[in-house]
Amino acid sequence: QKEVEQNSGPLSVPEGAIASLNCTYSDRGSQSFFWYRQYSGKSPELIMSIYSNGDKEDGRFTAQLNKASQYVSLLIRDSQPSDSATYLCAVFRSEKLTFGTGTRLTIIP
Amino acid sequence: SAVISQKPSRDICQRGTSLTIQCQVDSQVTMMFWYRQQPGQSLTLIATANQGSEATYESGFVIDKFPISRPNLTFSTLTVSNMSPEDSSIYLCSARPARGTDTQYFGPGTRLTVL
């Protein structure tokens, strides 16, 4: 079982709709959770962090964490073409970040 | 946050040679890391660059192949030694700015092609 799993996609979402990205992790001792966005040919850019169960909102982005289910998600509301990218889930434990394989998101105008 | 720069941004190298990648952060940071991202893959941690001491390598990565230096709190280098085409990848420097935080930022990456 991979430490951090994501659906690789591609996930296609119409412009203006909600994009939902999911991530599961295997280590119950994981301490914190991150979402990075990576445009093609660019390096990862941090967009959200979440530390406790529940929802955390930042603009059009909402991160959701359920530690009992070992599940993290990212919702993007009012999706824009500029949101088209690969989204990487990362899990922090013991001073290290472990990344999932990423979900490729395409917003269709 | 931290602004991270890397040099070179890309390079094409011959098999058997070595390349040193430099990473500069605009402020002192507690921890620096080197990752590799192979085409179509996610990020794999190579090592943690420790200031003033030997780097801590992840399983599958060794110092002879990937020597790392970190002479101060803002700078690190990664050398890819005796390169083969399998080393073609993007190499990313990352930093964690403050003690007690796990937020991590990435440099723009170095795209390496080995012929």
Tab-separated table of C-alpha atoms in Angstrom:
chain	number	residue	atom	x	y	z
A	1	GLN	CA	0.000	0.000	0.000
A	2	LYS	CA	1.390	3.390	-0.953
A	3	GLU	CA	1.873	5.873	1.843
A	4	VAL	CA	-0.112	8.576	0.069
A	5	GLU	CA	-2.588	7.712	-2.656
A	6	GLN	CA	-4.345	9.922	-5.138
A	7	ASN	CA	-6.440	9.262	-8.179
A	8	SER	CA	-4.099	10.189	-11.017
A	9	GLY	CA	-6.917	11.424	-13.206
A	10	PRO	CA	-7.152	13.198	-15.486
A	11	LEU	CA	-10.119	14.884	-13.864
A	12	SER	CA	-12.091	17.154	-16.166
A	13	VAL	CA	-14.416	19.757	-14.682
A	14	PRO	CA	-16.456	22.447	-16.465
A	15	GLU	CA	-15.531	26.043	-15.772
A	16	GLY	CA	-17.478	27.407	-12.846
A	17	ALA	CA	-18.135	23.982	-11.298
A	18	ILE	CA	-16.631	22.489	-8.138
A	19	ALA	CA	-13.519	20.336	-8.526
A	20	SER	CA	-13.055	17.681	-5.860
A	21	LEU	CA	-9.651	16.109	-5.312
A	22	ASN	CA	-9.096	13.230	-2.931
A	23	CYS	CA	-6.168	11.743	-1.058
A	24	THR	CA	-5.763	8.876	1.388
A	25	TYR	CA	-2.776	8.120	3.582
A	26	SER	CA	-1.651	5.016	5.392
A	27	ASP	CA	0.265	6.311	8.446
A	28	ARG	CA	-2.067	7.153	11.331
A	29	GLY	CA	0.756	9.075	12.975
A	30	SER	CA	0.795	11.658	10.202
A	31	GLN	CA	0.788	15.096	11.708
A	32	SER	CA	-0.164	17.579	9.026
A	33	PHE	CA	-1.366	17.665	5.468
A	34	PHE	CA	-0.714	19.848	2.476
A	35	TRP	CA	-1.956	20.494	-1.022
A	36	TYR	CA	0.470	21.704	-3.665
A	37	ARG	CA	-0.368	22.834	-7.178
A	38	GLN	CA	2.099	22.121	-9.962
A	39	TYR	CA	1.745	23.633	-13.393
A	40	SER	CA	3.394	21.792	-16.254
A	41	GLY	CA	7.118	22.494	-16.274
A	42	LYS	CA	6.993	24.350	-12.963
A	43	SER	CA	7.794	23.458	-9.370
A	44	PRO	CA	5.146	22.712	-6.715
A	45	GLU	CA	3.409	25.688	-5.134
A	46	LEU	CA	1.851	25.401	-1.676
A	47	ILE	CA	-1.844	26.267	-1.714
A	48	MET	CA	-3.315	24.801	1.466
A	49	SER	CA	-2.311	23.211	4.748
A	50	ILE	CA	-4.596	21.520	7.285
A	51	TYR	CA	-3.793	20.156	10.693
A	52	SER	CA	-7.037	19.198	12.428
A	53	ASN	CA	-10.226	17.409	11.503
A	54	GLY	CA	-12.807	19.414	9.642
A	55	ASP	CA	-12.756	22.029	6.940
A	56	LYS	CA	-10.379	24.879	6.255
A	57	GLU	CA	-11.316	27.512	3.717
A	58	ASP	CA	-9.064	29.933	1.830
A	59	GLY	CA	-10.747	31.833	-0.951
A	60	ARG	CA	-12.057	29.381	-3.518
A	61	PHE	CA	-10.179	26.485	-1.892
A	62	THR	CA	-11.432	24.273	0.921
A	63	ALA	CA	-9.352	21.513	2.454
A	64	GLN	CA	-11.085	18.760	4.390
A	65	LEU	CA	-9.434	16.342	6.806
A	66	ASN	CA	-10.837	13.192	8.379
A	67	LYS	CA	-8.129	11.512	10.440
A	68	ALA	CA	-10.338	8.583	11.419
A	69	SER	CA	-10.791	7.706	7.765
A	70	GLN	CA	-7.244	8.836	6.869
A	71	TYR	CA	-8.646	11.015	4.165
A	72	VAL	CA	-7.843	14.499	2.898
A	73	SER	CA	-9.638	16.348	0.162
A	74	LEU	CA	-9.409	19.638	-1.685
A	75	LEU	CA	-12.432	21.399	-3.129
A	76	ILE	CA	-12.023	24.161	-5.677
A	77	ARG	CA	-15.139	26.261	-6.114
A	78	ASP	CA	-15.931	28.288	-9.225
A	79	SER	CA	-13.206	26.463	-11.142
A	80	GLN	CA	-11.231	28.573	-13.588
A	81	PRO	CA	-9.084	27.520	-16.560
A	82	SER	CA	-6.090	28.748	-14.566
A	83	ASP	CA	-6.788	25.974	-12.043
A	84	SER	CA	-5.752	23.402	-14.649
A	85	ALA	CA	-2.692	21.770	-13.111
A	86	THR	CA	-1.527	18.710	-11.217
A	87	TYR	CA	-2.480	18.752	-7.544
A	88	LEU	CA	-0.162	16.976	-5.134
A	89	CYS	CA	-1.230	15.796	-1.712
A	90	ALA	CA	1.574	15.706	0.862
A	91	VAL	CA	1.654	14.253	4.353
A	92	PHE	CA	4.074	15.307	7.088
A	93	ARG	CA	5.487	12.961	9.704
A	94	SER	CA	8.838	12.705	11.442
A	95	GLU	CA	10.244	15.799	9.792
A	96	LYS	CA	9.519	14.545	6.292
A	97	LEU	CA	6.949	15.278	3.622
A	98	THR	CA	5.692	12.339	1.588
A	99	PHE	CA	3.914	13.119	-1.665
A	100	GLY	CA	1.199	11.361	-3.563
A	101	THR	CA	1.486	10.869	-7.293
A	102	GLY	CA	-0.780	13.813	-8.003
A	103	THR	CA	-4.115	14.319	-9.743
A	104	ARG	CA	-4.142	16.084	-13.087
A	105	LEU	CA	-7.053	18.523	-13.216
A	106	THR	CA	-8.344	20.081	-16.428
A	107	ILE	CA	-10.929	22.858	-16.339
A	108	ILE	CA	-12.985	22.912	-19.500
A	109	PRO	CA	-14.047	26.410	-20.654
B	1	SER	CA	7.588	32.108	3.161
B	2	ALA	CA	10.964	31.621	1.502
B	3	VAL	CA	12.123	32.521	-1.987
B	4	ILE	CA	14.364	29.818	-3.376
B	5	SER	CA	16.556	30.021	-6.465
B	6	GLN	CA	18.448	27.255	-8.208
B	7	LYS	CA	21.260	27.193	-10.710
B	8	PRO	CA	21.410	25.954	-13.386
B	9	SER	CA	17.770	25.860	-14.453
B	10	ARG	CA	18.561	23.147	-16.970
B	11	ASP	CA	21.511	21.283	-18.377
B	12	ILE	CA	22.353	18.574	-20.850
B	13	CYS	CA	25.249	16.408	-19.752
B	14	GLN	CA	27.228	13.487	-21.043
B	15	ARG	CA	27.210	10.089	-19.433
B	16	GLY	CA	29.916	9.674	-16.812
B	17	THR	CA	30.220	13.351	-15.925
B	18	SER	CA	29.021	15.161	-12.802
B	19	LEU	CA	26.837	18.210	-12.291
B	20	THR	CA	26.560	20.404	-9.220
B	21	ILE	CA	23.260	22.177	-8.589
B	22	GLN	CA	23.186	25.218	-6.359
B	23	CYS	CA	20.289	26.282	-4.146
B	24	GLN	CA	20.045	29.710	-2.543
B	25	VAL	CA	17.322	30.817	-0.116
B	26	ASP	CA	16.596	34.484	0.516
B	27	SER	CA	16.520	34.023	4.290
B	28	GLN	CA	17.945	31.698	6.902
B	29	VAL	CA	16.008	28.456	7.076
B	30	THR	CA	16.055	25.590	9.505
B	31	MET	CA	15.919	22.721	7.058
B	32	MET	CA	16.760	22.199	3.397
B	33	PHE	CA	15.926	19.217	1.248
B	34	TRP	CA	16.664	17.818	-2.184
B	35	TYR	CA	13.988	16.017	-4.195
B	36	ARG	CA	13.906	14.308	-7.551
B	37	GLN	CA	10.918	14.293	-9.872
B	38	GLN	CA	11.183	11.921	-12.791
B	39	PRO	CA	9.008	12.502	-15.859
B	40	GLY	CA	5.341	11.987	-15.035
B	41	GLN	CA	6.139	11.016	-11.470
B	42	SER	CA	5.717	12.579	-8.072
B	43	LEU	CA	8.452	13.939	-5.830
B	44	THR	CA	10.924	11.616	-4.162
B	45	LEU	CA	13.059	12.854	-1.288
B	46	ILE	CA	16.762	12.297	-1.912
B	47	ALA	CA	18.163	13.704	1.318
B	48	THR	CA	17.942	16.287	4.041
B	49	ALA	CA	20.808	18.774	3.842
B	50	ASN	CA	22.114	19.380	7.358
B	51	GLN	CA	23.987	22.555	8.108
B	52	GLY	CA	27.538	21.802	9.144
B	53	SER	CA	27.221	18.029	9.028
B	54	GLU	CA	26.664	15.179	6.618
B	55	ALA	CA	23.339	14.979	4.822
B	56	THR	CA	20.736	12.396	5.783
B	57	TYR	CA	19.939	10.186	2.793
B	58	GLU	CA	16.748	8.317	2.056
B	59	SER	CA	16.654	4.680	1.162
B	60	GLY	CA	17.972	4.141	-2.336
B	61	PHE	CA	20.174	7.221	-2.379
B	62	VAL	CA	23.857	7.260	-1.387
B	63	ILE	CA	26.399	9.928	-0.679
B	64	ASP	CA	28.832	8.750	-3.344
B	65	LYS	CA	26.222	9.297	-6.038
B	66	PHE	CA	24.565	12.418	-4.604
B	67	PRO	CA	27.025	14.330	-2.430
B	68	ILE	CA	25.384	17.282	-0.707
B	69	SER	CA	26.846	20.292	1.027
B	70	ARG	CA	25.218	22.887	3.247
B	71	PRO	CA	27.809	25.337	4.476
B	72	ASN	CA	25.336	27.805	6.008
B	73	LEU	CA	21.644	28.429	6.683
B	74	THR	CA	20.827	29.791	3.213
B	75	PHE	CA	22.795	27.694	0.721
B	76	SER	CA	23.135	24.078	-0.358
B	77	THR	CA	24.511	22.127	-3.303
B	78	LEU	CA	23.621	18.750	-4.752
B	79	THR	CA	26.049	16.951	-7.041
B	80	VAL	CA	24.839	14.224	-9.351
B	81	SER	CA	27.941	12.091	-9.909
B	82	ASN	CA	28.943	9.714	-12.680
B	83	MET	CA	25.692	10.379	-14.472
B	84	SER	CA	23.741	7.922	-16.572
B	85	PRO	CA	20.585	8.496	-18.650
B	86	GLU	CA	18.554	7.159	-15.694
B	87	ASP	CA	19.539	10.306	-13.786
B	88	SER	CA	17.597	12.453	-16.240
B	89	SER	CA	15.087	14.158	-14.029
B	90	ILE	CA	14.069	17.403	-12.384
B	91	TYR	CA	15.969	18.101	-9.184
B	92	LEU	CA	14.206	20.340	-6.688
B	93	CYS	CA	15.566	22.160	-3.686
B	94	SER	CA	13.127	22.739	-0.834
B	95	ALA	CA	13.286	24.620	2.434
B	96	ARG	CA	11.415	24.844	5.682
B	97	PRO	CA	11.724	28.390	6.934
B	98	ALA	CA	11.096	28.311	10.646
B	99	ARG	CA	11.632	26.030	13.565
B	100	GLY	CA	8.381	24.514	14.758
B	101	THR	CA	6.707	24.748	11.363
B	102	ASP	CA	6.286	22.060	8.758
B	103	THR	CA	5.472	24.372	5.871
B	104	GLN	CA	7.846	23.729	3.003
B	105	TYR	CA	8.599	25.676	-0.171
B	106	PHE	CA	10.243	24.657	-3.399
B	107	GLY	CA	12.742	26.167	-5.758
B	108	PRO	CA	12.074	26.305	-9.498
B	109	GLY	CA	13.966	23.075	-10.162
B	110	THR	CA	16.861	21.996	-12.362
B	111	ARG	CA	15.946	19.980	-15.428
B	112	LEU	CA	18.763	17.538	-16.128
B	113	THR	CA	19.108	15.509	-19.301
B	114	VAL	CA	21.878	12.923	-19.514
B	115	LEU	CA	22.839	11.661	-22.950
